[in-house]
GROMACS .gro file of C-alpha atoms in nm:
model
  373
    1MET     CA    1  23.466  25.186  -3.887
    2THR     CA    2  23.468  25.542  -3.752
    3PRO     CA    3  23.466  25.600  -3.375
    4LEU     CA    4  23.128  25.775  -3.405
    5LEU     CA    5  22.963  25.479  -3.583
    6LEU     CA    6  23.108  25.235  -3.331
    7LEU     CA    7  22.966  25.443  -3.047
    8ARG     CA    8  22.619  25.439  -3.204
    9LEU     CA    9  22.624  25.061  -3.243
   10LEU     CA   10  22.733  25.014  -2.881
   11CYS     CA   11  22.447  25.236  -2.769
   12LEU     CA   12  22.192  25.030  -2.965
   13LEU     CA   13  22.306  24.695  -2.824
   14PRO     CA   14  22.158  24.738  -2.474
   15LEU     CA   15  21.833  24.862  -2.630
   16ALA     CA   16  21.800  24.545  -2.838
   17THR     CA   17  21.878  24.328  -2.538
   18ALA     CA   18  21.629  24.517  -2.324
   19ALA     CA   19  21.358  24.486  -2.591
   20SER     CA   20  21.401  24.109  -2.601
   21ALA     CA   21  21.411  24.078  -2.223
   22ALA     CA   22  21.087  24.279  -2.188
   23LEU     CA   23  20.888  24.038  -2.406
   24PRO     CA   24  20.633  23.803  -2.249
   25ALA     CA   25  20.755  23.444  -2.221
   26ASP     CA   26  20.559  23.318  -2.522
   27PHE     CA   27  20.733  23.563  -2.753
   28THR     CA   28  21.073  23.496  -2.607
   29ALA     CA   29  21.002  23.135  -2.710
   30GLN     CA   30  20.930  23.257  -3.062
   31LEU     CA   31  21.269  23.424  -3.079
   32ALA     CA   32  21.428  23.100  -2.961
   33THR     CA   33  21.234  22.915  -3.230
   34LYS     CA   34  21.352  23.159  -3.494
   35SER     CA   35  21.715  23.124  -3.392
   36SER     CA   36  21.698  22.742  -3.398
   37LEU     CA   37  21.566  22.715  -3.753
   38SER     CA   38  21.717  22.774  -4.093
   39ASP     CA   39  21.500  23.030  -4.270
   40PRO     CA   40  21.627  23.073  -4.629
   41ALA     CA   41  21.311  23.254  -4.737
   42SER     CA   42  21.335  23.504  -4.447
   43ALA     CA   43  20.980  23.417  -4.349
   44LEU     CA   44  21.049  23.497  -3.983
   45VAL     CA   45  21.268  23.803  -4.031
   46ALA     CA   46  20.991  24.028  -3.891
   47TRP     CA   47  21.006  23.844  -3.557
   48ASP     CA   48  21.223  24.118  -3.413
   49PRO     CA   49  21.122  24.335  -3.116
   50ARG     CA   50  21.352  24.615  -3.237
   51HIS     CA   51  21.156  24.659  -3.558
   52SER     CA   52  20.811  24.544  -3.445
   53PRO     CA   53  20.764  24.611  -3.072
   54SER     CA   54  20.412  24.461  -3.075
   55PRO     CA   55  20.476  24.085  -3.113
   56CYS     CA   56  20.108  24.009  -3.171
   57ARG     CA   57  20.158  24.178  -3.507
   58TRP     CA   58  20.437  23.943  -3.607
   59PRO     CA   59  20.345  23.737  -3.913
   60HIS     CA   60  20.239  23.372  -3.897
   61LEU     CA   61  20.106  23.384  -3.541
   62LEU     CA   62  19.783  23.474  -3.366
   63CYS     CA   63  19.749  23.590  -3.009
   64SER     CA   64  19.481  23.553  -2.748
   65SER     CA   65  19.417  23.718  -2.416
   66ASN     CA   66  19.538  23.532  -2.108
   67ARG     CA   67  19.272  23.682  -1.881
   68SER     CA   68  19.061  23.454  -1.667
   69SER     CA   69  18.904  23.727  -1.451
   70VAL     CA   70  18.883  24.104  -1.406
   71SER     CA   71  19.189  24.090  -1.182
   72ASP     CA   72  19.391  23.963  -1.482
   73ALA     CA   73  19.331  24.282  -1.680
   74HIS     CA   74  19.703  24.336  -1.725
   75ALA     CA   75  19.794  23.977  -1.802
   76PRO     CA   76  20.021  23.950  -2.109
   77ALA     CA   77  19.895  23.819  -2.441
   78VAL     CA   78  19.984  23.462  -2.531
   79VAL     CA   79  20.041  23.277  -2.857
   80ALA     CA   80  19.730  23.081  -2.958
   81SER     CA   81  19.818  22.981  -3.316
   82LEU     CA   82  20.140  22.931  -3.509
   83LEU     CA   83  20.080  22.901  -3.882
   84LEU     CA   84  20.419  22.816  -4.033
   85SER     CA   85  20.320  22.592  -4.323
   86ASN     CA   86  20.525  22.581  -4.644
   87LEU     CA   87  20.785  22.842  -4.544
   88SER     CA   88  21.100  22.642  -4.637
   89LEU     CA   89  21.199  22.618  -4.272
   90ALA     CA   90  21.464  22.359  -4.190
   91GLY     CA   91  21.616  22.203  -3.880
   92THR     CA   92  21.492  21.988  -3.595
   93PHE     CA   93  21.172  22.054  -3.405
   94PRO     CA   94  21.210  22.376  -3.198
   95SER     CA   95  21.178  22.259  -2.839
   96ALA     CA   96  21.084  22.612  -2.728
   97LEU     CA   97  20.739  22.558  -2.877
   98CYS     CA   98  20.662  22.309  -2.600
   99SER     CA   99  20.658  22.597  -2.352
  100LEU     CA  100  20.352  22.756  -2.516
  101GLY     CA  101  20.092  22.649  -2.262
  102SER     CA  102  19.804  22.828  -2.437
  103LEU     CA  103  19.883  22.708  -2.788
  104VAL     CA  104  19.571  22.585  -2.969
  105HIS     CA  105  19.683  22.543  -3.330
  106LEU     CA  106  20.032  22.446  -3.450
  107ASP     CA  107  20.097  22.406  -3.823
  108LEU     CA  108  20.452  22.330  -3.937
  109SER     CA  109  20.349  22.128  -4.241
  110TYR     CA  110  20.541  22.112  -4.567
  111ASN     CA  111  20.877  22.236  -4.450
  112SER     CA  112  21.208  22.051  -4.423
  113LEU     CA  113  21.209  21.960  -4.056
  114THR     CA  114  21.402  21.650  -3.954
  115GLY     CA  115  21.483  21.438  -3.651
  116PRO     CA  116  21.249  21.279  -3.396
  117LEU     CA  117  20.905  21.398  -3.296
  118PRO     CA  118  20.910  21.575  -2.958
  119PRO     CA  119  20.724  21.394  -2.676
  120CYS     CA  120  20.667  21.724  -2.497
  121LEU     CA  121  20.393  21.830  -2.741
  122ALA     CA  122  20.156  21.576  -2.586
  123ALA     CA  123  20.154  21.774  -2.260
  124LEU     CA  124  20.016  22.095  -2.413
  125PRO     CA  125  19.673  22.123  -2.250
  126SER     CA  126  19.499  22.346  -2.505
  127LEU     CA  127  19.637  22.207  -2.831
  128THR     CA  128  19.350  22.107  -3.061
  129HIS     CA  129  19.519  22.102  -3.405
  130LEU     CA  130  19.868  21.966  -3.478
  131ASP     CA  131  19.988  21.947  -3.839
  132LEU     CA  132  20.343  21.823  -3.900
  133ALA     CA  133  20.273  21.666  -4.241
  134GLY     CA  134  20.511  21.682  -4.534
  135ASN     CA  135  20.839  21.705  -4.344
  136ALA     CA  136  21.114  21.448  -4.283
  137PHE     CA  137  21.053  21.359  -3.920
  138SER     CA  138  21.189  21.012  -3.855
  139GLY     CA  139  21.200  20.739  -3.594
  140GLU     CA  140  20.906  20.628  -3.386
  141VAL     CA  141  20.601  20.819  -3.271
  142PRO     CA  142  20.647  20.888  -2.897
  143GLY     CA  143  20.436  20.674  -2.669
  144ALA     CA  144  20.334  20.993  -2.489
  145TYR     CA  145  20.116  21.075  -2.789
  146GLY     CA  146  19.879  20.794  -2.698
  147ALA     CA  147  19.846  20.901  -2.336
  148GLY     CA  148  19.852  21.281  -2.372
  149PHE     CA  149  19.686  21.543  -2.591
  150PRO     CA  150  19.381  21.603  -2.369
  151SER     CA  151  19.223  21.842  -2.621
  152LEU     CA  152  19.364  21.730  -2.957
  153ALA     CA  153  19.098  21.706  -3.231
  154SER     CA  154  19.316  21.692  -3.542
  155LEU     CA  155  19.655  21.520  -3.584
  156SER     CA  156  19.839  21.501  -3.916
  157LEU     CA  157  20.176  21.328  -3.941
  158ALA     CA  158  20.130  21.225  -4.304
  159GLY     CA  159  20.416  21.222  -4.550
  160ASN     CA  160  20.711  21.189  -4.312
  161ASP     CA  161  20.973  20.917  -4.259
  162LEU     CA  162  20.824  20.767  -3.944
  163SER     CA  163  20.911  20.403  -3.895
  164ASP     CA  164  20.876  20.129  -3.634
  165SER     CA  165  20.540  19.956  -3.602
  166PHE     CA  166  20.210  20.125  -3.679
  167ILE     CA  167  20.109  20.339  -3.384
  168GLY     CA  168  19.776  20.190  -3.287
  169PHE     CA  169  19.791  20.364  -2.951
  170LEU     CA  170  19.680  20.688  -3.118
  171PHE     CA  171  19.328  20.543  -3.118
  172ASN     CA  172  19.341  20.603  -2.741
  173VAL     CA  173  19.334  20.981  -2.792
  174THR     CA  174  18.964  21.013  -2.723
  175ALA     CA  175  18.922  21.373  -2.841
  176LEU     CA  176  19.052  21.298  -3.193
  177GLU     CA  177  18.825  21.379  -3.484
  178GLU     CA  178  19.086  21.364  -3.762
  179LEU     CA  179  19.381  21.121  -3.777
  180LEU     CA  180  19.608  21.145  -4.082
  181LEU     CA  181  19.912  20.916  -4.086
  182ALA     CA  182  19.929  20.828  -4.456
  183TYR     CA  183  20.251  20.765  -4.647
  184ASN     CA  184  20.494  20.685  -4.370
  185PRO     CA  185  20.726  20.381  -4.399
  186PHE     CA  186  20.592  20.200  -4.094
  187ALA     CA  187  20.702  19.842  -4.046
  188PRO     CA  188  20.432  19.597  -4.163
  189SER     CA  189  20.175  19.599  -3.883
  190PRO     CA  190  19.806  19.521  -3.837
  191LEU     CA  191  19.545  19.767  -3.729
  192PRO     CA  192  19.470  19.727  -3.359
  193GLU     CA  193  19.189  19.485  -3.282
  194ASP     CA  194  19.004  19.752  -3.087
  195VAL     CA  195  18.977  20.099  -3.241
  196SER     CA  196  18.658  20.185  -3.056
  197GLY     CA  197  18.829  20.433  -2.821
  198ALA     CA  198  18.834  20.704  -3.087
  199THR     CA  199  18.459  20.748  -3.093
  200ARG     CA  200  18.474  21.104  -3.226
  201LEU     CA  201  18.673  21.020  -3.542
  202ARG     CA  202  18.534  21.170  -3.862
  203LEU     CA  203  18.841  21.133  -4.087
  204LEU     CA  204  19.081  20.838  -4.086
  205TRP     CA  205  19.356  20.852  -4.353
  206LEU     CA  206  19.593  20.556  -4.330
  207ALA     CA  207  19.690  20.507  -4.695
  208GLY     CA  208  20.037  20.367  -4.758
  209CYS     CA  209  20.107  20.282  -4.394
  210GLY     CA  210  20.228  19.924  -4.444
  211LEU     CA  211  19.913  19.781  -4.287
  212VAL     CA  212  19.870  19.404  -4.300
  213GLY     CA  213  19.612  19.158  -4.174
  214GLU     CA  214  19.239  19.210  -4.161
  215ILE     CA  215  19.026  19.518  -4.107
  216PRO     CA  216  18.905  19.475  -3.749
  217PRO     CA  217  18.529  19.443  -3.693
  218SER     CA  218  18.560  19.722  -3.434
  219ILE     CA  219  18.591  19.968  -3.725
  220GLY     CA  220  18.212  19.966  -3.729
  221SER     CA  221  18.206  20.126  -3.385
  222LEU     CA  222  18.333  20.449  -3.542
  223SER     CA  223  17.982  20.549  -3.633
  224GLY     CA  224  18.073  20.914  -3.682
  225LEU     CA  225  18.335  20.836  -3.949
  226VAL     CA  226  18.278  21.039  -4.266
  227ASN     CA  227  18.593  20.945  -4.459
  228LEU     CA  228  18.771  20.607  -4.431
  229ASP     CA  229  19.091  20.576  -4.639
  230LEU     CA  230  19.289  20.251  -4.605
  231PHE     CA  231  19.405  20.221  -4.967
  232THR     CA  232  19.751  20.109  -5.086
  233ASN     CA  233  19.822  19.874  -4.798
  234ASN     CA  234  19.846  19.496  -4.771
  235LEU     CA  235  19.515  19.425  -4.603
  236THR     CA  236  19.372  19.074  -4.625
  237GLY     CA  237  19.050  18.900  -4.542
  238ASP     CA  238  18.689  19.013  -4.575
  239ILE     CA  239  18.543  19.358  -4.543
  240PRO     CA  240  18.377  19.336  -4.200
  241SER     CA  241  18.000  19.347  -4.203
  242SER     CA  242  18.016  19.591  -3.912
  243ILE     CA  243  18.095  19.863  -4.166
  244ARG     CA  244  17.719  19.900  -4.203
  245ARG     CA  245  17.716  20.085  -3.871
  246MET     CA  246  17.914  20.373  -4.021
  247GLU     CA  247  17.598  20.568  -4.092
  248ASN     CA  248  17.776  20.898  -4.160
  249ALA     CA  249  18.028  20.760  -4.412
  250MET     CA  250  18.057  20.968  -4.729
  251GLN     CA  251  18.378  20.819  -4.870
  252ILE     CA  252  18.526  20.471  -4.826
  253GLU     CA  253  18.854  20.394  -5.005
  254LEU     CA  254  18.998  20.046  -4.968
  255TYR     CA  255  19.154  20.007  -5.313
  256SER     CA  256  19.499  19.869  -5.407
  257ASN     CA  257  19.520  19.606  -5.136
  258GLN     CA  258  19.570  19.312  -5.374
  259LEU     CA  259  19.885  19.102  -5.325
  260THR     CA  260  20.073  18.869  -5.560
  261GLY     CA  261  20.317  18.577  -5.547
  262SER     CA  262  20.364  18.390  -5.224
  263VAL     CA  263  20.205  18.664  -5.016
  264PRO     CA  264  19.846  18.585  -4.905
  265GLU     CA  265  19.572  18.721  -5.128
  266GLY     CA  266  19.430  19.065  -5.073
  267LEU     CA  267  19.078  19.164  -4.978
  268SER     CA  268  18.841  18.882  -5.056
  269GLY     CA  269  18.482  18.779  -5.015
  270GLU     CA  270  18.162  18.956  -5.116
  271ILE     CA  271  18.077  19.321  -5.077
  272PRO     CA  272  17.852  19.363  -4.770
  273ALA     CA  273  17.503  19.460  -4.879
  274ASP     CA  274  17.465  19.715  -4.603
  275VAL     CA  275  17.759  19.927  -4.718
  276PHE     CA  276  17.536  20.090  -4.982
  277LEU     CA  277  17.274  20.186  -4.726
  278ALA     CA  278  17.491  20.444  -4.551
  279PRO     CA  279  17.270  20.751  -4.607
  280ARG     CA  280  17.554  20.994  -4.681
  281LEU     CA  281  17.786  20.767  -4.881
  282GLU     CA  282  17.903  20.960  -5.189
  283SER     CA  283  18.224  20.781  -5.289
  284LEU     CA  284  18.319  20.412  -5.265
  285HIS     CA  285  18.654  20.290  -5.403
  286LEU     CA  286  18.723  19.917  -5.370
  287TYR     CA  287  18.913  19.858  -5.694
  288GLN     CA  288  19.215  19.631  -5.745
  289ASN     CA  289  19.123  19.377  -5.480
  290GLU     CA  290  18.984  19.026  -5.507
  291LEU     CA  291  18.622  19.092  -5.419
  292SER     CA  292  18.388  18.824  -5.546
  293GLY     CA  293  18.022  18.742  -5.577
  294ARG     CA  294  17.734  18.951  -5.702
  295LEU     CA  295  17.678  19.317  -5.648
  296PRO     CA  296  17.409  19.341  -5.379
  297ALA     CA  297  17.061  19.461  -5.469
  298THR     CA  298  17.108  19.744  -5.220
  299LEU     CA  299  17.333  19.906  -5.482
  300GLY     CA  300  17.010  20.037  -5.632
  301GLN     CA  301  16.916  20.206  -5.305
  302ALA     CA  302  17.226  20.415  -5.226
  303PRO     CA  303  17.071  20.761  -5.179
  304ALA     CA  304  17.379  20.983  -5.231
  305LEU     CA  305  17.628  20.772  -5.428
  306ALA     CA  306  17.811  20.974  -5.694
  307ASP     CA  307  18.142  20.789  -5.745
  308LEU     CA  308  18.172  20.409  -5.753
  309ARG     CA  309  18.494  20.231  -5.859
  310LEU     CA  310  18.501  19.852  -5.837
  311PHE     CA  311  18.726  19.766  -6.133
  312SER     CA  312  18.977  19.479  -6.132
  313ASN     CA  313  18.795  19.245  -5.895
  314ARG     CA  314  18.611  18.913  -5.946
  315LEU     CA  315  18.253  19.035  -5.941
  316VAL     CA  316  17.992  18.830  -6.126
  317GLY     CA  317  17.621  18.835  -6.198
  318GLU     CA  318  17.388  19.102  -6.326
  319LEU     CA  319  17.364  19.465  -6.224
  320PRO     CA  320  17.053  19.553  -6.020
  321PRO     CA  321  16.785  19.696  -6.254
  322GLU     CA  322  16.739  19.998  -6.023
  323PHE     CA  323  17.112  20.077  -6.039
  324GLY     CA  324  17.152  20.456  -6.078
  325LYS     CA  325  16.781  20.533  -6.063
  326ASN     CA  326  16.771  20.687  -5.718
  327TYR     CA  327  17.100  20.874  -5.681
  328PRO     CA  328  17.321  21.130  -5.860
  329LEU     CA  329  17.579  20.893  -6.014
  330GLU     CA  330  17.864  21.084  -6.184
  331PHE     CA  331  18.150  20.832  -6.218
  332LEU     CA  332  18.120  20.454  -6.256
  333ASP     CA  333  18.402  20.208  -6.331
  334LEU     CA  334  18.321  19.835  -6.317
  335SER     CA  335  18.583  19.725  -6.572
  336ASP     CA  336  18.776  19.399  -6.556
  337ASN     CA  337  18.519  19.187  -6.374
  338ARG     CA  338  18.279  18.915  -6.494
  339ILE     CA  339  17.957  19.112  -6.472
  340SER     CA  340  17.686  18.976  -6.704
  341GLY     CA  341  17.341  19.069  -6.827
  342ILE     CA  342  17.232  19.402  -6.971
  343ILE     CA  343  17.331  19.756  -6.890
  344PRO     CA  344  17.057  19.908  -6.670
  345ALA     CA  345  16.869  20.183  -6.848
  346ALA     CA  346  16.836  20.381  -6.524
  347LEU     CA  347  17.211  20.447  -6.490
  348CYS     CA  348  17.177  20.806  -6.605
  349ASN     CA  349  16.836  20.890  -6.461
  350ALA     CA  350  16.974  21.181  -6.259
  351GLY     CA  351  17.137  21.329  -6.569
  352LYS     CA  352  17.477  21.366  -6.402
  353LEU     CA  353  17.673  21.067  -6.532
  354GLU     CA  354  17.999  21.191  -6.685
  355GLN     CA  355  18.219  20.880  -6.705
  356LEU     CA  356  18.106  20.520  -6.758
  357LEU     CA  357  18.367  20.242  -6.779
  358ILE     CA  358  18.248  19.881  -6.799
  359LEU     CA  359  18.521  19.729  -7.014
  360ASN     CA  360  18.613  19.359  -7.013
  361ASN     CA  361  18.296  19.212  -6.868
  362GLU     CA  362  18.034  18.969  -7.001
  363LEU     CA  363  17.756  19.217  -7.073
  364VAL     CA  364  17.507  19.151  -7.350
  365GLY     CA  365  17.241  19.342  -7.539
  366PRO     CA  366  17.236  19.694  -7.678
  367ILE     CA  367  17.350  20.012  -7.508
  368PRO     CA  368  17.033  20.168  -7.361
  369ALA     CA  369  16.909  20.469  -7.555
  370GLU     CA  370  16.849  20.646  -7.224
  371LEU     CA  371  17.225  20.687  -7.174
  372GLY     CA  372  17.240  20.921  -7.471
  373GLN     CA  373  16.972  21.157  -7.348
   0.00000   0.00000   0.00000
């Protein structure tokens, strides 16, 4: 290295240090985040005040003004959103992110982050969306998550390695509208008896969470629920009749809860008649359980039903004659039951039926000509 080149490098060093020191606190935290993570795809390489002196133009983040009055005209910008999904980032959770007091949206999904979840996130007052899905976070969910998050509307921890018992305390986060915890290896645990605290829930995705026991009757208190997914668990007992109060439900998926051997049987009992009266219900998946009895007559009154899958149960009796007449049925699978009688001619009245599977039943009579029109 020539003396002249060395001199130039020494002159640039204080400039780089000064540029970093002059940044507002939120962007200093971003530099700390960058330095704490492995970034093989160089997704954060542009987070550099020497090359991009305006940090609000750095990729993967959005700024907002921190002005609360005219007197705050010169207040520095703050980080409002960090959108770091699917960037091949690796390491533990960057603790510097917990200093972002104005953060509204944090998305670190589908990276390779490991270690425990940070309790400090629950104290962020403005955070409304937190997505940490598809990483390898492990251990328990901090208890602070059930007592904090004053503004959180959407929480996704799906597809991690979280263990310990199922975290029922998250139903205490009253602002939640979306709760996605699917596919974590939780220890076998029941749903909490009282889930009524989360009155704003619209989406509940708890597939593959090791759930055991019965679906609590309090599930019906979640009247705003649009999507209920409890499939691929070990739930037992009856479907609670209170489910009729879920008037906004569009999709209910309770399939693959059947057990074998010495383990108690899976979902049992008859299908509640009122479940088909939910005015917005489009999809109902209850297959591979041990549901019994007849299909209720209300099946012919479901106004929006498009996808019904009840195969591999113990259903008996005839199909309601009005089945399919009043709604846009597209997919129907009733295979592997003991359904008898004739195939209703009205099944394809709406002209949208694409797949019809009724194998291994006790049906009689001809296939209605109307199905070929």
